[in-house]
GROMACS .gro file of C-alpha atoms in nm:
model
  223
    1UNK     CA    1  24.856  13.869  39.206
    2UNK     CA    2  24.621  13.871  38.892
    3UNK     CA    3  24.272  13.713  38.944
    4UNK     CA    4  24.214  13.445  38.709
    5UNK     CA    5  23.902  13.305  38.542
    6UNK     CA    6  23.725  13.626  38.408
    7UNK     CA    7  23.617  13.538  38.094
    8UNK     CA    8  23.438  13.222  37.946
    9UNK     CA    9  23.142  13.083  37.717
   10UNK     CA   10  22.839  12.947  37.856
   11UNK     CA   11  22.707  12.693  37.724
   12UNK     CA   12  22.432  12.672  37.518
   13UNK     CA   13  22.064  12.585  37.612
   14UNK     CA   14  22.107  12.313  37.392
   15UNK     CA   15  22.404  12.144  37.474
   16UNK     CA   16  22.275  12.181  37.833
   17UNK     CA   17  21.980  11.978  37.721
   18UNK     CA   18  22.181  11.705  37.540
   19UNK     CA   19  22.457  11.687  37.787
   20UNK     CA   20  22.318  11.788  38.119
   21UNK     CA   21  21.984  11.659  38.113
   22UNK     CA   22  21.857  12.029  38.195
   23UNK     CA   23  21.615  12.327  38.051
   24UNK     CA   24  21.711  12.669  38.126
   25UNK     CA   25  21.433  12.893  38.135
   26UNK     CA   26  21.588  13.127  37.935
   27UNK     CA   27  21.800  13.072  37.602
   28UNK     CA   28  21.902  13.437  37.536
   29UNK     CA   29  22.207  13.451  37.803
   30UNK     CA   30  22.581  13.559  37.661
   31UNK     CA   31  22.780  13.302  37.452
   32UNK     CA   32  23.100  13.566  37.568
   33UNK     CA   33  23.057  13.589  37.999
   34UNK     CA   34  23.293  13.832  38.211
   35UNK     CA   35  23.164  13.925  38.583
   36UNK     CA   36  22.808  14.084  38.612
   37UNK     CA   37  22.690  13.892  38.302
   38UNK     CA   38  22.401  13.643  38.335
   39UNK     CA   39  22.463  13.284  38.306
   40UNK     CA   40  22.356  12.921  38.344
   41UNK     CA   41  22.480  12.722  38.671
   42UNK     CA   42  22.301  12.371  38.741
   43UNK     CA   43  22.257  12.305  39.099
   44UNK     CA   44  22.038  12.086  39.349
   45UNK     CA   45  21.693  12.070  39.409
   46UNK     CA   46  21.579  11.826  39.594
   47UNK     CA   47  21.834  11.569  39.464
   48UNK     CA   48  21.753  11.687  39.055
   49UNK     CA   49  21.876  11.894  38.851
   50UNK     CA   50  21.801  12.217  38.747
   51UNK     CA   51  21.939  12.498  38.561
   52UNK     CA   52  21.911  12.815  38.682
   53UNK     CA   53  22.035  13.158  38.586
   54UNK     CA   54  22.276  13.375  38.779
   55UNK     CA   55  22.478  13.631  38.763
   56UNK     CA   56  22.870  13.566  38.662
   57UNK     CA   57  22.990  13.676  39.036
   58UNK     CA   58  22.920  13.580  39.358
   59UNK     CA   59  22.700  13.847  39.557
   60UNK     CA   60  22.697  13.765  39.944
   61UNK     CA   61  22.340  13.771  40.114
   62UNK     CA   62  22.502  14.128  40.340
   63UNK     CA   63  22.580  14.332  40.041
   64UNK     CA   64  22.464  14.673  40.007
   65UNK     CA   65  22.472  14.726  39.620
   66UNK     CA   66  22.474  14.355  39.482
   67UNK     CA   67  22.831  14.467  39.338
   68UNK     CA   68  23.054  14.211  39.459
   69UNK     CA   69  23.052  14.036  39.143
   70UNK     CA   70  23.316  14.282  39.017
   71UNK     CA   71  23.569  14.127  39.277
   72UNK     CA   72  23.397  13.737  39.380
   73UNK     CA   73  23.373  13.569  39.072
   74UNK     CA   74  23.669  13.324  39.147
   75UNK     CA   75  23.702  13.139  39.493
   76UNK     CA   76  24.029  13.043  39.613
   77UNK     CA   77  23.939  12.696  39.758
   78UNK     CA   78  24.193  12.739  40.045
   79UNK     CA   79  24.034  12.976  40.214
   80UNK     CA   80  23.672  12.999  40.064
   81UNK     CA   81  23.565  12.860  40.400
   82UNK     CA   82  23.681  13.147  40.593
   83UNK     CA   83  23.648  13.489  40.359
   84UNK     CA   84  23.358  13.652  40.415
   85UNK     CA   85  23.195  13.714  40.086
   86UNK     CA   86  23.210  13.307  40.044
   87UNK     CA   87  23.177  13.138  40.362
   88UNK     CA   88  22.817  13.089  40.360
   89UNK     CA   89  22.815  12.932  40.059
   90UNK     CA   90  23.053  12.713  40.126
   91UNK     CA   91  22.899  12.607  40.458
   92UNK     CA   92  22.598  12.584  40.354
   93UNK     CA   93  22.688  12.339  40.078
   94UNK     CA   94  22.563  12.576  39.809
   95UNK     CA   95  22.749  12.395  39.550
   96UNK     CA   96  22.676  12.429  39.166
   97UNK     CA   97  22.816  12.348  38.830
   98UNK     CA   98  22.905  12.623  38.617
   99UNK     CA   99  22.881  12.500  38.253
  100UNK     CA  100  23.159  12.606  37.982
  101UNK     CA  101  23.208  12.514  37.611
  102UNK     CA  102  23.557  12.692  37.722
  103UNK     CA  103  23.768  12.940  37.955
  104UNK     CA  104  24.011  13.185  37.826
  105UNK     CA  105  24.315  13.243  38.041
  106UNK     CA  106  24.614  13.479  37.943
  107UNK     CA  107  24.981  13.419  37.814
  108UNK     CA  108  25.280  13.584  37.809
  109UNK     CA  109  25.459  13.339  37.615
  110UNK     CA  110  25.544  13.573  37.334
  111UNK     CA  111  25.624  13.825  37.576
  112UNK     CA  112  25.300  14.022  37.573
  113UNK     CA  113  24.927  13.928  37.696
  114UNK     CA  114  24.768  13.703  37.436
  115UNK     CA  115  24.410  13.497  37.496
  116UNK     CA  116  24.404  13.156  37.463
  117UNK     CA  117  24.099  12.935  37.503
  118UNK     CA  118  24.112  12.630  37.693
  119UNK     CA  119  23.827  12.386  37.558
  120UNK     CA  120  23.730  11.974  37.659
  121UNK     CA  121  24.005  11.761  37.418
  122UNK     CA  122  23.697  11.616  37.294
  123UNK     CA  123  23.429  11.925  37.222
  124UNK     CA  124  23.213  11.843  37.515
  125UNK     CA  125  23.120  12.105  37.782
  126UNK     CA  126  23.315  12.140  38.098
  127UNK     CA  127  23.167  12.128  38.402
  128UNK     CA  128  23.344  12.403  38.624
  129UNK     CA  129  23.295  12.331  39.023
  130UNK     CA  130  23.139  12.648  39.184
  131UNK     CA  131  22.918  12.744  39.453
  132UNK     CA  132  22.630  12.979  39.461
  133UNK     CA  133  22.399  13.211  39.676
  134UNK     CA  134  22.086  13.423  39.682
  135UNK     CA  135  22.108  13.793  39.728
  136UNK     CA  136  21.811  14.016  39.805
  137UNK     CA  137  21.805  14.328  39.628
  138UNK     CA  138  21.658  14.695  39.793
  139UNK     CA  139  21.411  14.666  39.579
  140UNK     CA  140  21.292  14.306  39.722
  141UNK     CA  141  21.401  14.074  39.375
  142UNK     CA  142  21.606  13.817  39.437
  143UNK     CA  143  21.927  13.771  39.258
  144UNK     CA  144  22.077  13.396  39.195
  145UNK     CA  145  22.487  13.461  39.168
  146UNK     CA  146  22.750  13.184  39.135
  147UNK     CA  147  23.129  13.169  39.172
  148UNK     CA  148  23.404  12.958  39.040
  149UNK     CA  149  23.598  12.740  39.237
  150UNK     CA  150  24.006  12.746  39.232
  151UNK     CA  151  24.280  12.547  39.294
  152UNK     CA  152  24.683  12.588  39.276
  153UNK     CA  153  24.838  12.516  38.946
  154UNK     CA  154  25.198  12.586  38.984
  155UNK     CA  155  25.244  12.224  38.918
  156UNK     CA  156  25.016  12.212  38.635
  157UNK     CA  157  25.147  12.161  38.297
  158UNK     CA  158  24.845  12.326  38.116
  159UNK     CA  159  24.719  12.604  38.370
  160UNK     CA  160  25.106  12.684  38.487
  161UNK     CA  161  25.164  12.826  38.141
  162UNK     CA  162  24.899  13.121  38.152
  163UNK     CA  163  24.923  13.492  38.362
  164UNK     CA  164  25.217  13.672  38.416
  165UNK     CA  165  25.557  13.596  38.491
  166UNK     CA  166  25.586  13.644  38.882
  167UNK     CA  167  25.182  13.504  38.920
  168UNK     CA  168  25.065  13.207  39.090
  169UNK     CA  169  24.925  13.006  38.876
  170UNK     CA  170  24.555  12.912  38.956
  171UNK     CA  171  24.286  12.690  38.785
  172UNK     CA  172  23.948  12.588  38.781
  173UNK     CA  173  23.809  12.296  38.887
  174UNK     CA  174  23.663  12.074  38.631
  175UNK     CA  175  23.447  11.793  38.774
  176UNK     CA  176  23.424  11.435  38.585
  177UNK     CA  177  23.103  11.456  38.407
  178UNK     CA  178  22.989  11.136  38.536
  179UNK     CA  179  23.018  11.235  38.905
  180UNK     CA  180  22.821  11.624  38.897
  181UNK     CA  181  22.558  11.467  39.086
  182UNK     CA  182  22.794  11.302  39.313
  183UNK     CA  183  22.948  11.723  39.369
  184UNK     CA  184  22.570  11.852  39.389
  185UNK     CA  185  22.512  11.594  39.727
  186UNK     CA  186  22.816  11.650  39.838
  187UNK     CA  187  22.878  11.708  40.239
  188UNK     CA  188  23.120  11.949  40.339
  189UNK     CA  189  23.444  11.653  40.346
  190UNK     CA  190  23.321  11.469  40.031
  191UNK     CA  191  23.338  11.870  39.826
  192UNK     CA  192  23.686  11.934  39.998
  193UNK     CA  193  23.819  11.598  39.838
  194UNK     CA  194  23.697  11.696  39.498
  195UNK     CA  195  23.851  12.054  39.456
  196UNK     CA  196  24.174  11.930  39.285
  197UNK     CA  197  24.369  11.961  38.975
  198UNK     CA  198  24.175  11.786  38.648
  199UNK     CA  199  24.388  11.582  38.436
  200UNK     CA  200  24.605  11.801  38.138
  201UNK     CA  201  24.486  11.554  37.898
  202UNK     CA  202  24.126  11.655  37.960
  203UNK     CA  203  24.179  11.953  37.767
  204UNK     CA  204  24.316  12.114  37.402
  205UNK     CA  205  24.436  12.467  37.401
  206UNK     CA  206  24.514  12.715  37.133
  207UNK     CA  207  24.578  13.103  37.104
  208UNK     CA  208  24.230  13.271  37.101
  209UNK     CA  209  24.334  13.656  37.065
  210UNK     CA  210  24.052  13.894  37.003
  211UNK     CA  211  23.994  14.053  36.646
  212UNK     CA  212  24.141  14.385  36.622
  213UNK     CA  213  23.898  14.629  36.553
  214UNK     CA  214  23.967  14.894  36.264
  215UNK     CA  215  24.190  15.178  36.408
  216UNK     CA  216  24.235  14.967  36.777
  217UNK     CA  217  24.627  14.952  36.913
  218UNK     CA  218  24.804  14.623  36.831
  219UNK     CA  219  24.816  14.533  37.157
  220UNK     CA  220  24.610  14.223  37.350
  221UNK     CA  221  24.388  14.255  37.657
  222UNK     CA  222  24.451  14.016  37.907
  223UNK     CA  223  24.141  13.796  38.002
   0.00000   0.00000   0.00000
């Protein structure tokens, strides 16, 4: 079964200031993220706001090599309670918003892999439901990391039409901008009751494939 989010764009430091209230303390991150890349998440402290930078990838607090990204940057909300690369987060209510001007998720369609880019219908930034954790490195720095939260989307008539034939369809979570604070507080029950579906009319999508590059096969990549 093919792992899905792997590939979106952070938002900017601007937009994060006009939308989200918040200041990065760095504006130089990746507009194009995959796993191991360094990227906003907005999370709680102290009941406000803050954006802080993480890498794309959870890393859990026993890893040896901070590596884990490779494989944890997607949580499967069914059982993110019990795996053991997640479960701390989860318990300890490490919840975060991971900020997107837009995921890219791939289709078969046409019978091959092609990227499409799933955006807000309006051109705001989506607020993807993750969680979060601090990993301390051999060296003794300590590494923010943040993962995306998933949901079935079998159902969906958006997410159902992207992976392979054969797949189970998966999505993000997007949270209603005007209850991210509401996710950031959350207790344990109140977070389980808002890791559903988002509305298909929340979104626009359209075929994003990647320029080919002088002398590259004709072929797409899937996300």
């Amino acid at each position: 079964m093919r792992t899905m989010c792997a590939n979106y764009a952070p938002t900017s430091a601007g937009r994060l200031r006009t939308f989200y209230g918040v200041f990065p303390a760095r504006e130089d991150y990746v507009e194009d993220a995959y796993p191991g890349h360094v990227v906003p998440m907005i999370r709680s402290d102290g009941g406000a706001r803050v954006a802080d930078l993480a890498v794309f990838g959870l890393i859990p607090p026993w890893s040896r090599d901070g590596r884990n990204f490779r494989q944890c940057y997607n949580a499967r909300s069914e059982t993110v309670d019990e795996k053991p690369s997640f479960r701390h987060a989860w318990k300890s209510r490490q919840w975060c918003v991971i900020p997107a001007d837009a995921f890219y998720e791939p289709s078969y369609e046409t019978g091959r892999a092609v990227r499409w880019r799933i955006e807000d219908a309006h051109g705001a930034p989506l607020a993807i439901a993750g969680i979060w954790e601090h990993w301390r490195a051999p060296g003794g720095e300590t590494v923010a990391s943040c993962s995306m939260l998933t949901v079935n989307a079998d159902a969906h008539p958006v997410m159902n039409r992207f992976h392979a034939p054969g797949d189970e369809k998966r999505s993000v979570v997007l949270l209603d901008p005007a209850r991210i604070d509401d996710w950031l507080g959350a207790d344990l029950a109140q977070a389980r009751a808002m890791v559903v579906p988002f509305d298909p009319g929340r979104v626009r999508t359209c075929a994003a494939p990647r320029p080919r590059r002088a002398g590259a096969p004709e072929k797409e990549s899937p996300a």
